[in-house]
Each structure stands twice: as C-alpha cells, then as structure tokens.
mmCIF file of C-alpha atoms in Angstrom:
data_model
loop_
_atom_site.group_PDB
_atom_site.id
_atom_site.type_symbol
_atom_site.label_atom_id
_atom_site.label_comp_id
_atom_site.label_asym_id
_atom_site.label_seq_id
_atom_site.Cartn_x
_atom_site.Cartn_y
_atom_site.Cartn_z
ATOM 1 C CA UNK A 1 -7.309 44.499 -20.716
ATOM 2 C CA UNK A 2 -7.304 44.567 -16.912
ATOM 3 C CA UNK A 3 -4.268 45.212 -14.769
ATOM 4 C CA UNK A 4 -4.291 44.225 -11.108
ATOM 5 C CA UNK A 5 -2.078 45.933 -8.565
ATOM 6 C CA UNK A 6 -1.925 44.934 -4.902
ATOM 7 C CA UNK A 7 -0.931 47.550 -2.336
ATOM 8 C CA UNK A 8 -0.525 45.589 0.914
ATOM 9 C CA UNK A 9 -0.490 47.256 4.316
ATOM 10 C CA UNK A 10 0.666 45.761 7.621
ATOM 11 C CA UNK A 11 -2.725 45.511 9.438
ATOM 12 C CA UNK A 12 -0.850 44.128 12.442
ATOM 13 C CA UNK A 13 -3.728 44.477 14.951
ATOM 14 C CA UNK A 14 -6.247 42.940 12.536
ATOM 15 C CA UNK A 15 -3.887 40.074 11.707
ATOM 16 C CA UNK A 16 -3.376 39.344 15.405
ATOM 17 C CA UNK A 17 -7.150 39.399 15.934
ATOM 18 C CA UNK A 18 -7.653 37.116 12.929
ATOM 19 C CA UNK A 19 -5.139 34.613 14.297
ATOM 20 C CA UNK A 20 -6.728 34.714 17.749
ATOM 21 C CA UNK A 21 -10.214 34.123 16.306
ATOM 22 C CA UNK A 22 -9.123 31.268 14.048
ATOM 23 C CA UNK A 23 -7.016 29.478 16.636
ATOM 24 C CA UNK A 24 -9.711 29.949 19.298
ATOM 25 C CA UNK A 25 -12.191 28.214 17.000
ATOM 26 C CA UNK A 26 -9.716 25.425 16.238
ATOM 27 C CA UNK A 27 -8.667 25.186 19.906
ATOM 28 C CA UNK A 28 -12.308 24.808 20.932
ATOM 29 C CA UNK A 29 -12.665 21.887 18.533
ATOM 30 C CA UNK A 30 -9.347 20.425 19.725
ATOM 31 C CA UNK A 31 -10.135 20.487 23.451
ATOM 32 C CA UNK A 32 -13.744 19.384 22.922
ATOM 33 C CA UNK A 33 -12.524 16.461 20.833
ATOM 34 C CA UNK A 34 -9.962 15.494 23.487
ATOM 35 C CA UNK A 35 -12.584 15.769 26.228
ATOM 36 C CA UNK A 36 -15.151 13.645 24.375
ATOM 37 C CA UNK A 37 -12.730 10.942 23.187
ATOM 38 C CA UNK A 38 -10.364 10.981 26.178
ATOM 39 C CA UNK A 39 -8.617 7.631 26.664
ATOM 40 C CA UNK A 40 -6.679 8.554 29.780
ATOM 41 C CA UNK A 41 -7.610 7.119 33.182
ATOM 42 C CA UNK A 42 -5.755 9.883 35.039
ATOM 43 C CA UNK A 43 -7.930 12.729 36.284
ATOM 44 C CA UNK A 44 -7.135 16.043 34.595
ATOM 45 C CA UNK A 45 -5.176 14.329 31.821
ATOM 46 C CA UNK A 46 -6.591 14.032 28.307
ATOM 47 C CA UNK A 47 -5.180 11.994 25.454
ATOM 48 C CA UNK A 48 -6.225 10.149 22.342
ATOM 49 C CA UNK A 49 -4.142 7.494 20.639
ATOM 50 C CA UNK A 50 -3.879 5.671 17.350
ATOM 51 C CA UNK A 51 -6.458 6.323 14.684
ATOM 52 C CA UNK A 52 -8.367 8.619 17.046
ATOM 53 C CA UNK A 53 -5.623 11.255 16.564
ATOM 54 C CA UNK A 54 -6.331 11.594 12.824
ATOM 55 C CA UNK A 55 -9.334 13.950 13.055
ATOM 56 C CA UNK A 56 -7.183 16.660 14.664
ATOM 57 C CA UNK A 57 -4.810 17.269 11.698
ATOM 58 C CA UNK A 58 -7.631 16.587 9.236
ATOM 59 C CA UNK A 59 -9.787 19.318 10.800
ATOM 60 C CA UNK A 60 -6.751 21.637 10.897
ATOM 61 C CA UNK A 61 -6.230 21.125 7.150
ATOM 62 C CA UNK A 62 -9.936 21.557 6.408
ATOM 63 C CA UNK A 63 -10.261 24.666 8.566
ATOM 64 C CA UNK A 64 -7.062 26.532 7.760
ATOM 65 C CA UNK A 65 -5.948 25.285 4.354
ATOM 66 C CA UNK A 66 -9.163 24.356 2.552
ATOM 67 C CA UNK A 67 -11.238 27.290 3.840
ATOM 68 C CA UNK A 68 -8.422 29.730 3.073
ATOM 69 C CA UNK A 69 -8.098 28.413 -0.468
ATOM 70 C CA UNK A 70 -11.865 28.604 -1.033
ATOM 71 C CA UNK A 71 -12.832 31.947 0.477
ATOM 72 C CA UNK A 72 -10.919 32.620 3.692
ATOM 73 C CA UNK A 73 -11.256 31.545 7.312
ATOM 74 C CA UNK A 74 -13.933 32.928 9.648
ATOM 75 C CA UNK A 75 -11.268 35.093 11.315
ATOM 76 C CA UNK A 76 -10.346 36.661 7.997
ATOM 77 C CA UNK A 77 -14.013 37.197 7.149
ATOM 78 C CA UNK A 78 -14.753 38.893 10.485
ATOM 79 C CA UNK A 79 -11.731 41.181 10.135
ATOM 80 C CA UNK A 80 -12.446 41.896 6.440
ATOM 81 C CA UNK A 81 -9.049 40.547 5.389
ATOM 82 C CA UNK A 82 -8.239 38.143 2.594
ATOM 83 C CA UNK A 83 -5.208 36.218 1.461
ATOM 84 C CA UNK A 84 -4.217 36.624 -2.175
ATOM 85 C CA UNK A 85 -1.163 35.963 -4.313
ATOM 86 C CA UNK A 86 1.133 38.967 -4.662
ATOM 87 C CA UNK A 87 -0.340 39.592 -8.122
ATOM 88 C CA UNK A 88 -3.878 39.764 -6.664
ATOM 89 C CA UNK A 89 -5.005 36.332 -7.865
ATOM 90 C CA UNK A 90 -6.756 33.748 -5.699
ATOM 91 C CA UNK A 91 -4.631 31.410 -3.583
ATOM 92 C CA UNK A 92 -4.626 27.709 -4.402
ATOM 93 C CA UNK A 93 -4.826 24.828 -1.951
ATOM 94 C CA UNK A 94 -1.039 24.381 -2.287
ATOM 95 C CA UNK A 95 -0.421 28.084 -1.608
ATOM 96 C CA UNK A 96 -2.611 27.949 1.493
ATOM 97 C CA UNK A 97 -0.829 24.789 2.673
ATOM 98 C CA UNK A 98 2.609 26.383 2.209
ATOM 99 C CA UNK A 99 1.401 29.463 4.056
ATOM 100 C CA UNK A 100 -0.107 27.542 6.966
ATOM 101 C CA UNK A 101 2.665 24.971 7.344
ATOM 102 C CA UNK A 102 4.774 27.846 8.715
ATOM 103 C CA UNK A 103 2.225 28.749 11.432
ATOM 104 C CA UNK A 104 4.184 27.061 14.251
ATOM 105 C CA UNK A 105 7.275 29.128 13.388
ATOM 106 C CA UNK A 106 5.319 32.333 12.797
ATOM 107 C CA UNK A 107 3.391 32.013 16.045
ATOM 108 C CA UNK A 108 6.349 30.694 18.066
ATOM 109 C CA UNK A 109 7.308 32.958 20.966
ATOM 110 C CA UNK A 110 3.985 34.834 21.009
ATOM 111 C CA UNK A 111 4.117 35.670 17.313
ATOM 112 C CA UNK A 112 7.254 37.779 17.567
ATOM 113 C CA UNK A 113 8.849 36.288 14.401
ATOM 114 C CA UNK A 114 5.653 37.067 12.451
ATOM 115 C CA UNK A 115 5.440 40.592 13.901
ATOM 116 C CA UNK A 116 9.046 41.309 12.950
ATOM 117 C CA UNK A 117 8.626 40.000 9.404
ATOM 118 C CA UNK A 118 5.295 41.780 8.826
ATOM 119 C CA UNK A 119 6.741 45.089 10.006
ATOM 120 C CA UNK A 120 10.091 44.735 8.181
ATOM 121 C CA UNK A 121 9.235 43.196 4.802
ATOM 122 C CA UNK A 122 8.242 45.397 1.886
ATOM 123 C CA UNK A 123 4.908 43.642 1.276
ATOM 124 C CA UNK A 124 4.229 43.016 5.005
ATOM 125 C CA UNK A 125 4.587 39.252 4.677
ATOM 126 C CA UNK A 126 5.172 36.748 7.432
ATOM 127 C CA UNK A 127 7.280 33.626 6.827
ATOM 128 C CA UNK A 128 4.357 31.596 5.443
ATOM 129 C CA UNK A 129 3.460 34.445 3.079
ATOM 130 C CA UNK A 130 7.037 34.661 1.821
ATOM 131 C CA UNK A 131 7.100 30.914 1.161
ATOM 132 C CA UNK A 132 3.728 30.903 -0.634
ATOM 133 C CA UNK A 133 4.197 34.282 -2.355
ATOM 134 C CA UNK A 134 0.996 35.626 -0.761
ATOM 135 C CA UNK A 135 -0.114 38.785 1.011
ATOM 136 C CA UNK A 136 -2.902 39.604 3.455
ATOM 137 C CA UNK A 137 -4.984 42.548 2.267
ATOM 138 C CA UNK A 138 -8.345 44.238 2.450
ATOM 139 C CA UNK A 139 -10.428 44.383 -0.726
ATOM 140 C CA UNK A 140 -9.574 48.088 -1.034
ATOM 141 C CA UNK A 141 -5.876 47.190 -1.361
ATOM 142 C CA UNK A 142 -6.486 45.483 -4.711
ATOM 143 C CA UNK A 143 -6.628 48.054 -7.506
ATOM 144 C CA UNK A 144 -7.910 46.870 -10.877
ATOM 145 C CA UNK A 145 -7.280 49.225 -13.783
ATOM 146 C CA UNK A 146 -8.884 48.638 -17.124
ATOM 147 C CA UNK A 147 -7.040 49.832 -20.185
ATOM 148 C CA UNK A 148 -8.575 50.095 -23.604
ATOM 149 C CA UNK A 149 -6.622 50.437 -26.780
#
C-alpha cells in the first residue's frame, strides 16, 4: 500500500516567475491577435468585435486550464513546479478551472492578495488553490511511502 504526503512550501519567487512567464505568453498571443484582426479605424486603437472575440477566452482556457490539467503550463515546467490536489493526486479539468477562475482576484493589485494568502495559509495556497483544494509544489515535496504488511 502506498501513502502519499504533500509538504508544500511557499516558493513565492518561483510562483511570481511562473505567473509572469505564463501571462507573457498569453499576452503575446492576445496582442498579436488584436493586431492581426484589428477592426478599429482609429490609429493606436485595437479592437475585435462579435465572433472574433471568441478565440481569446478559448485560448485562455486551452492554455491555462487544459494544459494545467494535463501536465502543467510552460511557466510551471520552466520553474519545475506542478499543481496537485492537497492529497498529491493529479488535478482535473474542473480543479484547474476553479483555480484559474480566481486569477483576476489573485493577481489584482500586483498580486498582493495572492502574496498575502500564500504567505499566511498553512499550505501556502492562493485563493484559487483554496477553492480548488490544490497546492503548488516541486516534485520533491511529494513523499510517497510504501508500507507492506
């Protein structure tokens, strides 16, 4: 029988770097998309309307939610972090969605709410993690003990 124990740590600098990497990648897509499909006649103003707005949230869901539920985002991979349930199991699509739906609140005001929660909660969880019952860890933070009887 195997027992899994997760010992999360704050990793505040790595989590900030992960967020910056992931949102830089998404932001690059976002501004490139707006530039290419710009419908505005005003110089220096970019906008898309109607059905042309749909790819933006779809790509956000694919990038942040789907990738996180499969294996993690590129930012997490580069920083050697992963998102798991508090029991060490893999996150589902629904868990990743719950976690990411709180991004605007967590990142609001330069990420201060997320920084406060990560530094003050026992398992170093931000609001999205608390809602989805997840933690951000390194592989070394997951301890699997095998017991034989």
